[in-house]
GROMACS .gro file of C-alpha atoms in nm:
model
  212
    1MET     CA    1   1.019  -0.536   1.029
    2LYS     CA    2   1.057  -0.731   0.706
    3ARG     CA    3   0.685  -0.758   0.638
    4ALA     CA    4   0.624  -0.391   0.723
    5GLU     CA    5   0.897  -0.286   0.482
    6LEU     CA    6   0.760  -0.507   0.204
    7LEU     CA    7   0.408  -0.375   0.261
    8GLN     CA    8   0.528  -0.017   0.237
    9LYS     CA    9   0.718  -0.098  -0.081
   10LEU     CA   10   0.402  -0.251  -0.228
   11ILE     CA   11   0.189   0.048  -0.130
   12ASN     CA   12   0.444   0.289  -0.276
   13VAL     CA   13   0.425   0.137  -0.626
   14GLY     CA   14   0.049   0.198  -0.632
   15ILE     CA   15  -0.026  -0.039  -0.921
   16VAL     CA   16   0.040  -0.412  -0.936
   17SER     CA   17   0.036  -0.569  -1.282
   18VAL     CA   18  -0.107  -0.920  -1.298
   19VAL     CA   19   0.115  -1.114  -1.538
   20ARG     CA   20  -0.019  -1.431  -1.700
   21ALA     CA   21   0.146  -1.610  -1.992
   22ASP     CA   22   0.175  -1.955  -2.147
   23SER     CA   23   0.554  -1.961  -2.127
   24PRO     CA   24   0.826  -1.831  -1.892
   25GLU     CA   25   0.983  -1.636  -2.178
   26LYS     CA   26   0.665  -1.447  -2.258
   27ALA     CA   27   0.600  -1.377  -1.890
   28MET     CA   28   0.944  -1.215  -1.863
   29LYS     CA   29   0.878  -1.002  -2.171
   30ILE     CA   30   0.543  -0.885  -2.031
   31ALA     CA   31   0.695  -0.799  -1.694
   32ASP     CA   32   0.982  -0.611  -1.859
   33ALA     CA   33   0.738  -0.415  -2.076
   34VAL     CA   34   0.523  -0.323  -1.777
   35ILE     CA   35   0.821  -0.209  -1.573
   36ALA     CA   36   0.959  -0.009  -1.868
   37GLY     CA   37   0.632   0.185  -1.866
   38GLY     CA   38   0.671   0.276  -1.499
   39VAL     CA   39   0.449   0.018  -1.327
   40LYS     CA   40   0.681  -0.131  -1.067
   41GLY     CA   41   0.455  -0.391  -0.906
   42ILE     CA   42   0.449  -0.737  -1.063
   43GLU     CA   43   0.217  -1.021  -0.961
   44LEU     CA   44   0.353  -1.321  -1.150
   45THR     CA   45   0.074  -1.577  -1.144
   46TYR     CA   46   0.120  -1.946  -1.076
   47THR     CA   47  -0.062  -2.020  -1.401
   48VAL     CA   48   0.270  -1.936  -1.571
   49PRO     CA   49   0.478  -2.255  -1.627
   50HIS     CA   50   0.776  -2.269  -1.388
   51ALA     CA   51   0.644  -1.960  -1.212
   52ASP     CA   52   0.895  -1.984  -0.927
   53THR     CA   53   1.185  -1.975  -1.174
   54VAL     CA   54   1.042  -1.667  -1.344
   55ILE     CA   55   0.998  -1.500  -1.006
   56ALA     CA   56   1.360  -1.575  -0.918
   57ASP     CA   57   1.477  -1.431  -1.251
   58LEU     CA   58   1.273  -1.113  -1.205
   59VAL     CA   59   1.391  -1.066  -0.846
   60LYS     CA   60   1.752  -1.100  -0.959
   61LYS     CA   61   1.709  -0.869  -1.258
   62TYR     CA   62   1.544  -0.590  -1.062
   63ALA     CA   63   1.731  -0.626  -0.733
   64GLY     CA   64   1.816  -0.293  -0.574
   65THR     CA   65   1.536  -0.105  -0.751
   66ASP     CA   66   1.194   0.007  -0.629
   67THR     CA   67   1.032  -0.276  -0.824
   68VAL     CA   68   0.842  -0.527  -0.611
   69ILE     CA   69   0.790  -0.884  -0.735
   70GLY     CA   70   0.520  -1.110  -0.597
   71ALA     CA   71   0.337  -1.432  -0.677
   72GLY     CA   72  -0.030  -1.455  -0.771
   73THR     CA   73  -0.293  -1.727  -0.806
   74VAL     CA   74  -0.132  -1.903  -0.510
   75LEU     CA   75  -0.383  -2.169  -0.411
   76GLU     CA   76  -0.197  -2.368  -0.144
   77SER     CA   77   0.093  -2.343   0.096
   78VAL     CA   78   0.346  -2.546  -0.107
   79SER     CA   79   0.328  -2.296  -0.394
   80ALA     CA   80   0.351  -2.012  -0.144
   81ARG     CA   81   0.670  -2.154   0.006
   82LEU     CA   82   0.827  -2.214  -0.336
   83ALA     CA   83   0.746  -1.857  -0.439
   84ILE     CA   84   0.888  -1.713  -0.117
   85ILE     CA   85   1.207  -1.917  -0.150
   86ALA     CA   86   1.237  -1.786  -0.507
   87GLY     CA   87   1.225  -1.433  -0.365
   88ALA     CA   88   0.858  -1.334  -0.391
   89GLU     CA   89   0.796  -1.022  -0.182
   90PHE     CA   90   0.421  -1.073  -0.149
   91ILE     CA   91   0.170  -1.353  -0.210
   92VAL     CA   92  -0.174  -1.308  -0.368
   93SER     CA   93  -0.461  -1.558  -0.379
   94PRO     CA   94  -0.805  -1.538  -0.544
   95THR     CA   95  -0.958  -1.653  -0.213
   96PHE     CA   96  -0.847  -1.682   0.149
   97ASP     CA   97  -0.653  -1.992   0.250
   98ALA     CA   98  -0.554  -2.040   0.614
   99GLU     CA   99  -0.249  -2.255   0.536
  100VAL     CA  100  -0.114  -2.001   0.288
  101ALA     CA  101  -0.163  -1.733   0.553
  102LYS     CA  102   0.037  -1.939   0.804
  103MET     CA  103   0.318  -1.995   0.555
  104CYS     CA  104   0.341  -1.625   0.477
  105ASN     CA  105   0.336  -1.537   0.847
  106LEU     CA  106   0.617  -1.785   0.906
  107TYR     CA  107   0.837  -1.612   0.648
  108GLN     CA  108   0.711  -1.259   0.725
  109VAL     CA  109   0.587  -1.201   0.371
  110PRO     CA  110   0.261  -1.009   0.310
  111TYR     CA  111  -0.036  -1.224   0.217
  112ILE     CA  112  -0.311  -1.061   0.009
  113PRO     CA  113  -0.609  -1.297  -0.013
  114GLY     CA  114  -0.909  -1.242  -0.236
  115ILE     CA  115  -1.229  -1.142  -0.054
  116PHE     CA  116  -1.577  -1.040  -0.160
  117THR     CA  117  -1.787  -1.063   0.156
  118PRO     CA  118  -1.759  -0.916   0.508
  119HIS     CA  119  -1.710  -1.266   0.646
  120GLU     CA  120  -1.412  -1.322   0.417
  121ALA     CA  121  -1.269  -0.983   0.509
  122GLN     CA  122  -1.291  -1.065   0.879
  123GLU     CA  123  -1.134  -1.407   0.826
  124ALA     CA  124  -0.840  -1.251   0.642
  125LEU     CA  125  -0.789  -0.983   0.907
  126MET     CA  126  -0.795  -1.241   1.187
  127ALA     CA  127  -0.523  -1.437   1.004
  128GLY     CA  128  -0.298  -1.131   0.989
  129SER     CA  129  -0.351  -1.000   0.635
  130GLU     CA  130  -0.282  -0.626   0.630
  131VAL     CA  131  -0.414  -0.589   0.272
  132VAL     CA  132  -0.700  -0.778   0.109
  133LYS     CA  133  -0.775  -0.818  -0.260
  134LEU     CA  134  -1.128  -0.715  -0.355
  135PHE     CA  135  -1.189  -0.967  -0.632
  136PRO     CA  136  -1.335  -0.955  -0.883
  137GLY     CA  137  -1.331  -0.576  -0.873
  138SER     CA  138  -1.546  -0.566  -1.187
  139MET     CA  139  -1.837  -0.703  -0.983
  140ALA     CA  140  -1.805  -0.434  -0.718
  141THR     CA  141  -1.778  -0.055  -0.732
  142PRO     CA  142  -1.540   0.187  -0.559
  143ALA     CA  143  -1.819   0.258  -0.312
  144ALA     CA  144  -1.772  -0.094  -0.175
  145ILE     CA  145  -1.455   0.017   0.005
  146LYS     CA  146  -1.651   0.261   0.222
  147GLU     CA  147  -1.903  -0.009   0.307
  148TYR     CA  148  -1.631  -0.254   0.411
  149ARG     CA  149  -1.469   0.010   0.628
  150GLY     CA  150  -1.788   0.052   0.828
  151PRO     CA  151  -1.731  -0.267   1.032
  152PHE     CA  152  -1.358  -0.286   0.945
  153PRO     CA  153  -1.220   0.071   0.963
  154TYR     CA  154  -0.858  -0.039   0.922
  155LEU     CA  155  -0.912  -0.261   0.619
  156ASN     CA  156  -0.663  -0.194   0.338
  157VAL     CA  157  -0.811  -0.287   0.001
  158MET     CA  158  -0.649  -0.376  -0.331
  159PRO     CA  159  -0.923  -0.395  -0.596
  160SER     CA  160  -0.825  -0.628  -0.880
  161GLY     CA  161  -1.013  -0.727  -1.193
  162GLY     CA  162  -1.182  -0.453  -1.390
  163VAL     CA  163  -0.947  -0.175  -1.279
  164ASN     CA  164  -0.859   0.042  -1.578
  165VAL     CA  165  -0.729   0.387  -1.670
  166ASP     CA  166  -1.081   0.532  -1.665
  167ASN     CA  167  -1.180   0.416  -1.316
  168LEU     CA  168  -0.841   0.401  -1.141
  169GLU     CA  169  -0.881   0.751  -0.998
  170ALA     CA  170  -1.225   0.663  -0.859
  171TRP     CA  171  -1.084   0.358  -0.681
  172PHE     CA  172  -0.812   0.562  -0.512
  173LYS     CA  173  -1.050   0.842  -0.417
  174ALA     CA  174  -1.271   0.576  -0.259
  175GLY     CA  175  -0.978   0.467  -0.043
  176ALA     CA  176  -0.796   0.190  -0.230
  177THR     CA  177  -0.452   0.128  -0.085
  178VAL     CA  178  -0.311  -0.017  -0.408
  179VAL     CA  179  -0.475  -0.157  -0.722
  180GLY     CA  180  -0.423  -0.467  -0.933
  181ALA     CA  181  -0.441  -0.437  -1.312
  182GLY     CA  182  -0.478  -0.726  -1.553
  183GLY     CA  183  -0.605  -0.739  -1.909
  184GLY     CA  184  -0.658  -0.366  -1.938
  185LEU     CA  185  -0.286  -0.320  -1.887
  186VAL     CA  186  -0.119  -0.623  -2.044
  187GLY     CA  187  -0.381  -0.710  -2.308
  188PRO     CA  188  -0.160  -0.618  -2.608
  189ALA     CA  189   0.078  -0.899  -2.508
  190GLU     CA  190  -0.178  -1.147  -2.645
  191ASN     CA  191  -0.058  -1.034  -2.988
  192ASP     CA  192   0.306  -1.004  -2.878
  193ASP     CA  193   0.270  -0.625  -2.879
  194PHE     CA  194   0.499  -0.552  -2.587
  195ALA     CA  195   0.543  -0.188  -2.692
  196GLY     CA  196   0.165  -0.160  -2.650
  197VAL     CA  197   0.198  -0.298  -2.296
  198THR     CA  198   0.457  -0.031  -2.216
  199GLU     CA  199   0.230   0.241  -2.356
  200ASN     CA  200  -0.056   0.112  -2.141
  201ALA     CA  201   0.168   0.111  -1.834
  202GLU     CA  202   0.259   0.474  -1.899
  203ALA     CA  203  -0.112   0.560  -1.923
  204TYR     CA  204  -0.182   0.381  -1.595
  205MET     CA  205   0.100   0.568  -1.424
  206ALA     CA  206  -0.034   0.900  -1.552
  207ALA     CA  207  -0.375   0.808  -1.408
  208LEU     CA  208  -0.210   0.712  -1.078
  209GLU     CA  209  -0.036   1.049  -1.062
  210ARG     CA  210  -0.368   1.225  -1.111
  211ALA     CA  211  -0.533   1.007  -0.848
  212ARG     CA  212  -0.267   1.070  -0.585
   0.00000   0.00000   0.00000
């Protein structure tokens, strides 16, 4: 039941913000700004120094809310286990990794691997992934979801990379289960403009409301 509950929580938030930063402190500020704007899904990437500590801090800070905290850019099973122990509620990778899938299955935590071909989609489904990350989304179009669902009618897709306020509605109308948002959402943080990140999050949430 744990994985099913976490999956539903992830689907409910609708938008997952990809948080990258060069320090734990900045990563926390970005995540806080995103959440303040209404986006309640956080994918804290393992490119952030001491990512597992940041994940633990976010999980503690937002415990008991509808916020869902996960780990991204997870390339191998050791990082996956550290993230899960820190409290990560889902694991995201840029590609599929069988050992990461096994680790997530062991702890009943959703694993969302990156895919771009039918072969990769099938591999992920066979390993138990209920949601796959269409990455990079900027190299595909919303119409790709329909094409994937020809051979894989039960495939749940999270496009990530290139999802923005202007095309978010198109992705959901095409059948996206949830979307990942990166630079288009958190870009102002490059200049320490965290108020700008919050404003962007509000715009994304308005687009999500229109899409749903």
